[in-house]
Amino acid sequence: MSRLLIFIALMVSFSIQSLAQHRVQGKVESAQKPLEFVTIYIPELQKGTTTDENGQFVLLNIPAGKWNLEVSLLGYRKVSKTLVVPLASQDLVFVLENLDSSLDEVVVSGTLQEVSKTNSPVPVEVYKSGFFKANPTPSIFESLQNVNGVRPQVNCNVCNTGDIHINGLEGPYTMVLIDGMPIVSGLSTVYGLTGIPQSLIDRIEVVKGPASTLYGSEAVGGLINIITKRSELAPVVGSDVMVSSWGEVNADLGFKSSLGKKVQSLTGLNVFWYDRPIDNNQDGFTDVTLQKRVSLFQKLEFDRPGAKAFSLAGRYMYEDRWGGEMNWTPAFRGGDEVYGESIFTFRWELFGNYELPRVKNVNFQFSANGHHQNSVYGETFFVADQKIGFGQLTYRKEAGINNLLLGAAYRYTYYDDNTVATGGDGRQNNPSVIHLPGVFVQNELNLSPKSTVLAGVRYDYNSIHGSVVSPRLNYKLSSLDKTTILRISAGNGFRVANVFTEDHAALTGAREVVFEEELDPERSWNGNVNLVKKIYSSKGNYYSLDGTVFYTHFTNRIVPDYETNPNQIIYANLDGKAVSKGVSLNFDAALQSGLNFMAGATLMDVSLDEDGEKVRQLLTERFSGVWNIGYHIHALHLQIDYTGNVYSPMRLPLLGDLDDRPEYSPWFSIQNIQVSKKLGNWELYGGIKNLLNFTPPANSIARSFDPFDKGVEFDESGQVIPTPGNPNALTFDPTYVFAPNQGIRGFLGVRFTIQ
């Protein structure tokens, strides 16, 4: 009887517990911000609710049991969780991933003011640090190969230096900034994108088209702004070590700390080491330069009354690189026995931002950098020093529908080298000193919730070339839900050129540099139309189309002439016009299944027109495409990424009519695959680069067997004479280059992060 009573009591207790009603509550957020109107739903019970303005939700009268809870919001990846009610803990916390990670991304490059990417009247492309992890590289220079319309161009087969092309325009037309400061310019266009610790990079902003109204000289083709992490959002410790089957080692280390109660510190270290000569194409020269690079980055952010901004950052970089004949050693540096190109680079940078006290919206930004380069190219010594100081004061005022920005800037540039560029009267150097004061005004007029007009103008006075005026006009029209955005832009850009700091071809090989005239500043007019369409499907998937039509017209374009005399590079202002025009399209898709797809294509025509003759620009493709396909297996915490690019033929610099090398490069594609897995604070990754094993032809370096032209004969005018030993009238020349020489290789890496 007693056993029966106990059994009945247990059954009654279980029934009562099953019928008991429980409370389920929690919070939903994304990027550490609460999300409103998120749907919380239990399908089996047909019960649901939504989050409030604080991201909080409460579900009442939930019976005990095991239930499936779905958390969803349009534009975010759905999260499902199995709940055991009653809950073991009181509150649930859900973090949703934004399918369009750039939807409300704050950008500064287009207007010099913080604004969401969606609201910016200037089209700005934003690439978060996670984008570059799909194809990890030792430097930002290489990382940009997966950005549509942006191409890292290797300019020399021997030392592998390069620059960044935007929409077919060479590196000197692209301004590179760090935290909005013009740090990378002049000498450092070749080396400035290496050695920045990628563990400290928050995002990279890309603006295509002239930005001289806000940034002055050099921002003719566009700008790349590298934004470092804010200390409060940076991980406590972040490290990344990667090795390749070629023997390359790249290590990043970043950490944050506090110096007292009011100073936050962010420190980064990058080390790259490659010391293994390889000659797979059997031309007698290293396929890839050997490099030893160390870079140290330090950023301080100060807590001031009234939350006034004050940050100070600095970077120091040292690099030793060489390429050349396989038997080259430092003992041959600068001699004529064994050819080598050896470059020592010492570089420091200091930059910051200070918001003035006692007045509103007045900021002072400043930067300074020094660059010393000690290099030899065969027998040619090139030793140069460059120092740049920059200061900019801005004032922002909002008045009704107007958002006014006023600014005054000053830039000081000192440059000295051992070439004819600063040769003076022949007895002593005459360093170049340029003072560039300027003022600018910009007004953003919000005509309605859907339309905005941005107008601006800048006046600069160059101490050598005189006055320069740069206007611009932008118009943005969007739908009320901001899923359709039209932007129309027009602007003017200018650039003062320094051939020896910008064009490595002027130094390498045996060519003589010739200036036909005093070079005048280049000017350009640009117009582009940008249309963005975002689509959110009923199944919660996200799609985006971003198309642009662009046109840039140059006057006074400075064009190196490699073809008139194969033994010379002749520089002069173009007596005519140069045009860069085309169309680009980006397509993004983020599916609830975990599949992400990004693809882009650019079709363009970059040409020079002089005396009625139109010629395609050298080393510029007509078509380029990029893609990034990623699939995340949530159950395994496994990510698979397949990235790549493809380029159409480019016109290459030949050494004369008898040069038997192809005038155009072939179609080529560089493709990579990577698998990564997270294990708590650790992440392991590995894969294969250059899956198709594409490399340029082995004869890319002309007469690699005679780098000092000892077997070349010249006539009285300096032209090469065909001889039995040199029937094609060639000289040693490593500028016939359109792609890296590095073939297929494996890589393996590990990341460690403490948030």
CSV table of N, CA and C in Angstrom, one decimal, residues 278-398:
chain,number,residue,atom,x,y,z
A,278,ILE,N,65.0,31.4,-54.0
A,278,ILE,CA,64.3,30.4,-54.9
A,278,ILE,C,64.3,30.9,-56.3
A,279,ASP,N,64.7,30.0,-57.2
A,279,ASP,CA,64.7,30.4,-58.6
A,279,ASP,C,64.0,29.3,-59.4
A,280,ASN,N,62.6,29.2,-59.3
A,280,ASN,CA,61.9,28.2,-60.0
A,280,ASN,C,61.8,28.4,-61.5
A,281,ASN,N,61.9,29.7,-62.0
A,281,ASN,CA,61.8,29.9,-63.4
A,281,ASN,C,63.2,29.8,-64.1
A,282,GLN,N,64.2,29.5,-63.3
A,282,GLN,CA,65.5,29.3,-63.9
A,282,GLN,C,66.1,30.4,-64.8
A,283,ASP,N,65.8,31.7,-64.3
A,283,ASP,CA,66.4,32.8,-65.0
A,283,ASP,C,67.7,33.3,-64.4
A,284,GLY,N,68.1,32.6,-63.3
A,284,GLY,CA,69.3,33.0,-62.6
A,284,GLY,C,69.1,34.1,-61.5
A,285,PHE,N,67.8,34.6,-61.4
A,285,PHE,CA,67.5,35.6,-60.4
A,285,PHE,C,66.5,35.0,-59.4
A,286,THR,N,66.5,35.6,-58.2
A,286,THR,CA,65.5,35.3,-57.2
A,286,THR,C,64.1,35.5,-57.7
A,287,ASP,N,63.2,34.6,-57.5
A,287,ASP,CA,61.8,34.8,-57.9
A,287,ASP,C,61.1,35.8,-56.9
A,288,VAL,N,61.5,35.8,-55.7
A,288,VAL,CA,60.9,36.7,-54.7
A,288,VAL,C,62.0,37.3,-53.8
A,289,THR,N,61.9,38.6,-53.6
A,289,THR,CA,63.0,39.2,-52.8
A,289,THR,C,63.0,38.6,-51.4
A,290,LEU,N,64.2,38.6,-50.8
A,290,LEU,CA,64.4,38.2,-49.4
A,290,LEU,C,64.2,39.4,-48.5
A,291,GLN,N,63.4,39.2,-47.5
A,291,GLN,CA,63.1,40.4,-46.6
A,291,GLN,C,63.2,40.1,-45.2
A,292,LYS,N,63.6,41.0,-44.4
A,292,LYS,CA,63.6,41.0,-43.0
A,292,LYS,C,63.0,42.3,-42.5
A,293,ARG,N,61.9,42.3,-41.9
A,293,ARG,CA,61.1,43.5,-41.6
A,293,ARG,C,60.6,43.4,-40.2
A,294,VAL,N,60.8,44.6,-39.5
A,294,VAL,CA,60.2,44.7,-38.1
A,294,VAL,C,59.5,46.1,-38.0
A,295,SER,N,58.3,46.0,-37.5
A,295,SER,CA,57.5,47.2,-37.4
A,295,SER,C,56.8,47.3,-36.0
A,296,LEU,N,57.0,48.4,-35.3
A,296,LEU,CA,56.4,48.6,-34.0
A,296,LEU,C,55.4,49.7,-34.0
A,297,PHE,N,54.2,49.5,-33.5
A,297,PHE,CA,53.1,50.5,-33.5
A,297,PHE,C,52.7,50.7,-32.1
A,298,GLN,N,52.4,52.0,-31.7
A,298,GLN,CA,52.0,52.4,-30.4
A,298,GLN,C,50.9,53.5,-30.5
A,299,LYS,N,49.8,53.3,-29.9
A,299,LYS,CA,48.7,54.3,-29.9
A,299,LYS,C,48.2,54.5,-28.4
A,300,LEU,N,48.1,55.8,-28.1
A,300,LEU,CA,47.6,56.2,-26.8
A,300,LEU,C,46.3,57.0,-27.0
A,301,GLU,N,45.3,56.7,-26.1
A,301,GLU,CA,44.0,57.5,-26.1
A,301,GLU,C,43.8,58.0,-24.7
A,302,PHE,N,43.5,59.3,-24.6
A,302,PHE,CA,43.5,60.0,-23.3
A,302,PHE,C,42.0,60.3,-23.0
A,303,ASP,N,41.7,60.0,-21.7
A,303,ASP,CA,40.3,60.3,-21.2
A,303,ASP,C,40.3,61.8,-20.7
A,304,ARG,N,39.6,62.6,-21.4
A,304,ARG,CA,39.5,64.0,-21.1
A,304,ARG,C,38.1,64.5,-20.6
A,305,PRO,N,38.1,65.6,-19.9
A,305,PRO,CA,36.8,66.1,-19.5
A,305,PRO,C,35.8,66.3,-20.7
A,306,GLY,N,34.6,66.0,-20.5
A,306,GLY,CA,33.6,66.3,-21.6
A,306,GLY,C,33.8,65.3,-22.7
A,307,ALA,N,34.5,64.2,-22.5
A,307,ALA,CA,34.7,63.2,-23.6
A,307,ALA,C,35.4,63.8,-24.8
A,308,LYS,N,36.2,64.8,-24.6
A,308,LYS,CA,37.0,65.4,-25.7
A,308,LYS,C,38.0,64.4,-26.2
A,309,ALA,N,38.2,64.4,-27.5
A,309,ALA,CA,39.1,63.4,-28.1
A,309,ALA,C,40.5,63.8,-28.0
A,310,PHE,N,41.4,62.9,-27.7
A,310,PHE,CA,42.8,63.1,-27.8
A,310,PHE,C,43.5,61.8,-28.0
A,311,SER,N,44.1,61.6,-29.1
A,311,SER,CA,44.8,60.3,-29.4
A,311,SER,C,46.2,60.7,-30.0
A,312,LEU,N,47.1,59.8,-29.7
A,312,LEU,CA,48.5,60.0,-30.2
A,312,LEU,C,49.0,58.6,-30.6
A,313,ALA,N,49.6,58.5,-31.8
A,313,ALA,CA,50.1,57.2,-32.3
A,313,ALA,C,51.4,57.4,-33.0
A,314,GLY,N,52.2,56.3,-33.0
A,314,GLY,CA,53.4,56.3,-33.7
A,314,GLY,C,53.8,54.9,-34.3
A,315,ARG,N,54.6,54.9,-35.3
A,315,ARG,CA,55.1,53.6,-35.8
A,315,ARG,C,56.5,53.8,-36.3
A,316,TYR,N,57.3,52.7,-36.1
A,316,TYR,CA,58.7,52.7,-36.6
A,316,TYR,C,58.8,51.4,-37.4
A,317,MET,N,59.5,51.5,-38.5
A,317,MET,CA,59.6,50.3,-39.4
A,317,MET,C,61.1,50.3,-39.9
A,318,TYR,N,61.6,49.1,-39.8
A,318,TYR,CA,62.9,48.8,-40.5
A,318,TYR,C,62.8,47.6,-41.4
A,319,GLU,N,63.3,47.7,-42.6
A,319,GLU,CA,63.3,46.6,-43.5
A,319,GLU,C,64.6,46.5,-44.3
A,320,ASP,N,65.0,45.3,-44.5
A,320,ASP,CA,66.2,44.9,-45.3
A,320,ASP,C,65.7,43.9,-46.3
A,321,ARG,N,65.7,44.4,-47.6
A,321,ARG,CA,65.3,43.5,-48.7
A,321,ARG,C,66.3,43.4,-49.8
A,322,TRP,N,66.5,42.3,-50.4
A,322,TRP,CA,67.3,42.2,-51.6
A,322,TRP,C,66.8,41.2,-52.5
A,323,GLY,N,67.0,41.4,-53.8
A,323,GLY,CA,66.8,40.4,-54.9
A,323,GLY,C,67.9,40.6,-55.9
A,324,GLY,N,68.1,39.5,-56.7
A,324,GLY,CA,69.1,39.6,-57.7
A,324,GLY,C,69.6,38.2,-58.1
A,325,GLU,N,70.8,38.2,-58.6
A,325,GLU,CA,71.3,36.9,-59.0
A,325,GLU,C,71.5,36.0,-57.8
A,326,MET,N,71.3,34.7,-58.1
A,326,MET,CA,71.3,33.7,-57.0
A,326,MET,C,72.6,33.7,-56.1
A,327,ASN,N,73.7,34.0,-56.7
A,327,ASN,CA,74.9,34.0,-56.0
A,327,ASN,C,75.3,35.3,-55.4
A,328,TRP,N,74.4,36.3,-55.4
A,328,TRP,CA,74.7,37.6,-54.8
A,328,TRP,C,74.8,37.5,-53.3
A,329,THR,N,75.7,38.2,-52.7
A,329,THR,CA,75.9,38.4,-51.3
A,329,THR,C,76.1,39.8,-51.0
A,330,PRO,N,76.0,40.3,-49.7
A,330,PRO,CA,76.3,41.7,-49.4
A,330,PRO,C,77.6,42.2,-49.9
A,331,ALA,N,78.6,41.3,-50.0
A,331,ALA,CA,79.9,41.7,-50.5
A,331,ALA,C,79.9,42.3,-51.9
A,332,PHE,N,78.9,42.0,-52.7
A,332,PHE,CA,78.8,42.5,-54.1
A,332,PHE,C,77.9,43.7,-54.1
A,333,ARG,N,77.5,44.3,-53.0
A,333,ARG,CA,76.6,45.4,-53.0
A,333,ARG,C,77.2,46.6,-53.7
A,334,GLY,N,76.6,47.1,-54.8
A,334,GLY,CA,77.1,48.3,-55.5
A,334,GLY,C,78.2,48.0,-56.5
A,335,GLY,N,78.6,46.7,-56.6
A,335,GLY,CA,79.6,46.4,-57.6
A,335,GLY,C,79.0,46.0,-58.9
A,336,ASP,N,79.9,45.7,-59.9
A,336,ASP,CA,79.5,45.3,-61.2
A,336,ASP,C,79.8,43.8,-61.6
A,337,GLU,N,80.0,43.0,-60.5
A,337,GLU,CA,80.3,41.6,-60.8
A,337,GLU,C,79.1,40.7,-60.7
A,338,VAL,N,78.3,40.8,-59.6
A,338,VAL,CA,77.1,40.1,-59.5
A,338,VAL,C,76.0,41.1,-59.2
A,339,TYR,N,74.9,41.0,-60.0
A,339,TYR,CA,73.8,42.0,-59.9
A,339,TYR,C,72.9,41.7,-58.7
A,340,GLY,N,72.6,42.8,-57.9
A,340,GLY,CA,71.6,42.7,-56.9
A,340,GLY,C,71.0,44.0,-56.6
A,341,GLU,N,69.8,44.0,-56.1
A,341,GLU,CA,69.1,45.2,-55.7
A,341,GLU,C,68.9,45.1,-54.2
A,342,SER,N,69.6,45.9,-53.4
A,342,SER,CA,69.5,45.8,-52.0
A,342,SER,C,69.0,47.2,-51.4
A,343,ILE,N,68.0,47.1,-50.5
A,343,ILE,CA,67.3,48.3,-50.0
A,343,ILE,C,67.2,48.2,-48.5
A,344,PHE,N,67.7,49.2,-47.8
A,344,PHE,CA,67.6,49.4,-46.4
A,344,PHE,C,66.6,50.5,-46.2
A,345,THR,N,65.5,50.3,-45.5
A,345,THR,CA,64.5,51.3,-45.2
A,345,THR,C,64.4,51.5,-43.7
A,346,PHE,N,64.4,52.8,-43.3
A,346,PHE,CA,64.2,53.2,-41.9
A,346,PHE,C,63.1,54.3,-42.0
A,347,ARG,N,62.0,54.0,-41.3
A,347,ARG,CA,60.9,54.9,-41.4
A,347,ARG,C,60.2,55.1,-40.0
A,348,TRP,N,59.9,56.3,-39.7
A,348,TRP,CA,59.1,56.6,-38.5
A,348,TRP,C,57.9,57.5,-38.8
A,349,GLU,N,56.9,57.3,-38.0
A,349,GLU,CA,55.6,58.1,-38.2
A,349,GLU,C,55.0,58.5,-36.8
A,350,LEU,N,54.5,59.7,-36.8
A,350,LEU,CA,53.8,60.2,-35.6
A,350,LEU,C,52.5,60.9,-36.1
A,351,PHE,N,51.4,60.6,-35.5
A,351,PHE,CA,50.2,61.2,-35.9
A,351,PHE,C,49.2,61.2,-34.7
A,352,GLY,N,48.2,62.1,-34.8
A,352,GLY,CA,47.3,62.2,-33.7
A,352,GLY,C,46.1,63.1,-34.0
A,353,ASN,N,45.2,63.2,-33.0
A,353,ASN,CA,44.0,64.0,-33.1
A,353,ASN,C,43.7,64.6,-31.7
A,354,TYR,N,43.5,66.0,-31.7
A,354,TYR,CA,43.2,66.7,-30.5
A,354,TYR,C,42.0,67.6,-30.6
A,355,GLU,N,41.0,67.3,-29.9
A,355,GLU,CA,39.8,68.2,-29.9
A,355,GLU,C,40.0,69.3,-28.9
A,356,LEU,N,39.9,70.6,-29.4
A,356,LEU,CA,40.2,71.7,-28.6
A,356,LEU,C,39.3,71.9,-27.4
A,357,PRO,N,39.8,72.3,-26.2
A,357,PRO,CA,38.9,72.5,-25.1
A,357,PRO,C,38.1,73.8,-25.2
A,358,ARG,N,37.0,73.8,-24.4
A,358,ARG,CA,36.2,75.0,-24.2
A,358,ARG,C,35.5,75.5,-25.5
A,359,VAL,N,35.7,74.9,-26.6
A,359,VAL,CA,35.0,75.2,-27.8
A,359,VAL,C,34.4,73.9,-28.4
A,360,LYS,N,33.3,73.9,-29.1
A,360,LYS,CA,32.7,72.7,-29.6
A,360,LYS,C,33.2,72.5,-31.1
A,361,ASN,N,33.4,71.2,-31.3
A,361,ASN,CA,33.6,70.7,-32.7
A,361,ASN,C,34.8,71.3,-33.4
A,362,VAL,N,35.8,71.6,-32.7
A,362,VAL,CA,37.0,72.1,-33.3
A,362,VAL,C,38.1,71.0,-33.1
A,363,ASN,N,38.7,70.5,-34.1
A,363,ASN,CA,39.7,69.4,-34.1
A,363,ASN,C,41.0,69.8,-34.7
A,364,PHE,N,42.0,69.4,-34.1
A,364,PHE,CA,43.4,69.6,-34.7
A,364,PHE,C,44.0,68.2,-34.9
A,365,GLN,N,44.3,67.9,-36.2
A,365,GLN,CA,44.9,66.7,-36.6
A,365,GLN,C,46.3,67.0,-37.1
A,366,PHE,N,47.2,66.1,-36.7
A,366,PHE,CA,48.6,66.4,-37.1
A,366,PHE,C,49.4,65.1,-37.4
A,367,SER,N,50.4,65.2,-38.1
A,367,SER,CA,51.2,64.0,-38.4
A,367,SER,C,52.6,64.5,-38.8
A,368,ALA,N,53.6,63.6,-38.6
A,368,ALA,CA,54.9,63.9,-39.1
A,368,ALA,C,55.6,62.5,-39.4
A,369,ASN,N,56.4,62.4,-40.4
A,369,ASN,CA,57.1,61.2,-40.7
A,369,ASN,C,58.4,61.5,-41.3
A,370,GLY,N,59.3,60.5,-41.1
A,370,GLY,CA,60.6,60.6,-41.7
A,370,GLY,C,60.9,59.2,-42.4
A,371,HIS,N,61.5,59.3,-43.6
A,371,HIS,CA,61.8,58.1,-44.4
A,371,HIS,C,63.2,58.2,-44.9
A,372,HIS,N,64.1,57.2,-44.5
A,372,HIS,CA,65.4,57.2,-45.0
A,372,HIS,C,65.6,55.9,-45.8
A,373,GLN,N,66.1,56.0,-47.0
A,373,GLN,CA,66.3,54.8,-47.8
A,373,GLN,C,67.7,54.8,-48.4
A,374,ASN,N,68.4,53.7,-48.1
A,374,ASN,CA,69.7,53.4,-48.6
A,374,ASN,C,69.7,52.2,-49.5
A,375,SER,N,69.8,52.4,-50.8
A,375,SER,CA,69.6,51.3,-51.7
A,375,SER,C,70.6,51.3,-52.9
A,376,VAL,N,70.8,50.2,-53.4
A,376,VAL,CA,71.6,50.0,-54.7
A,376,VAL,C,70.8,49.2,-55.6
A,377,TYR,N,70.9,49.6,-56.9
A,377,TYR,CA,70.3,48.8,-58.0
A,377,TYR,C,71.4,48.5,-59.0
A,378,GLY,N,72.0,47.3,-58.7
A,378,GLY,CA,73.2,47.0,-59.5
A,378,GLY,C,74.4,47.9,-59.1
A,379,GLU,N,74.8,48.8,-60.0
A,379,GLU,CA,75.9,49.8,-59.7
A,379,GLU,C,75.3,51.1,-59.2
A,380,THR,N,74.0,51.3,-59.4
A,380,THR,CA,73.4,52.6,-59.1
A,380,THR,C,73.0,52.7,-57.6
A,381,PHE,N,73.6,53.7,-57.0
A,381,PHE,CA,73.3,54.0,-55.6
A,381,PHE,C,72.1,55.0,-55.5
A,382,PHE,N,71.2,54.7,-54.7
A,382,PHE,CA,70.1,55.7,-54.5
A,382,PHE,C,69.9,55.8,-53.0
A,383,VAL,N,70.3,57.0,-52.5
A,383,VAL,CA,70.2,57.3,-51.0
A,383,VAL,C,69.3,58.5,-50.9
A,384,ALA,N,68.2,58.4,-50.2
A,384,ALA,CA,67.2,59.5,-50.1
A,384,ALA,C,66.7,59.7,-48.7
A,385,ASP,N,66.3,60.9,-48.4
A,385,ASP,CA,65.7,61.3,-47.1
A,385,ASP,C,64.4,62.1,-47.5
A,386,GLN,N,63.4,61.8,-46.8
A,386,GLN,CA,62.1,62.5,-46.9
A,386,GLN,C,61.5,62.8,-45.5
A,387,LYS,N,61.1,64.0,-45.3
A,387,LYS,CA,60.5,64.4,-44.0
A,387,LYS,C,59.2,65.2,-44.4
A,388,ILE,N,58.1,64.8,-43.8
A,388,ILE,CA,56.8,65.5,-44.0
A,388,ILE,C,56.2,65.8,-42.7
A,389,GLY,N,55.7,67.1,-42.6
A,389,GLY,CA,55.0,67.5,-41.5
A,389,GLY,C,53.6,68.0,-42.0
A,390,PHE,N,52.5,67.7,-41.2
A,390,PHE,CA,51.2,68.0,-41.6
A,390,PHE,C,50.4,68.4,-40.4
A,391,GLY,N,49.6,69.5,-40.6
A,391,GLY,CA,48.7,69.9,-39.5
A,391,GLY,C,47.4,70.4,-40.2
A,392,GLN,N,46.3,70.1,-39.5
A,392,GLN,CA,45.0,70.4,-40.1
A,392,GLN,C,44.0,70.8,-39.0
A,393,LEU,N,43.4,71.9,-39.1
A,393,LEU,CA,42.4,72.4,-38.1
A,393,LEU,C,41.0,72.4,-38.8
A,394,THR,N,40.0,71.8,-38.2
A,394,THR,CA,38.7,71.7,-38.7
A,394,THR,C,37.7,72.2,-37.7
A,395,TYR,N,36.6,72.8,-38.2
A,395,TYR,CA,35.5,73.3,-37.4
A,395,TYR,C,34.2,72.8,-38.1
A,396,ARG,N,33.4,72.2,-37.3
A,396,ARG,CA,32.1,71.7,-37.8
A,396,ARG,C,30.9,72.4,-37.1
A,397,LYS,N,29.9,72.7,-37.9
A,397,LYS,CA,28.8,73.4,-37.3
A,397,LYS,C,27.5,72.9,-38.0
A,398,GLU,N,26.6,72.5,-37.2
A,398,GLU,CA,25.3,72.1,-37.7
A,398,GLU,C,24.3,73.2,-37.5
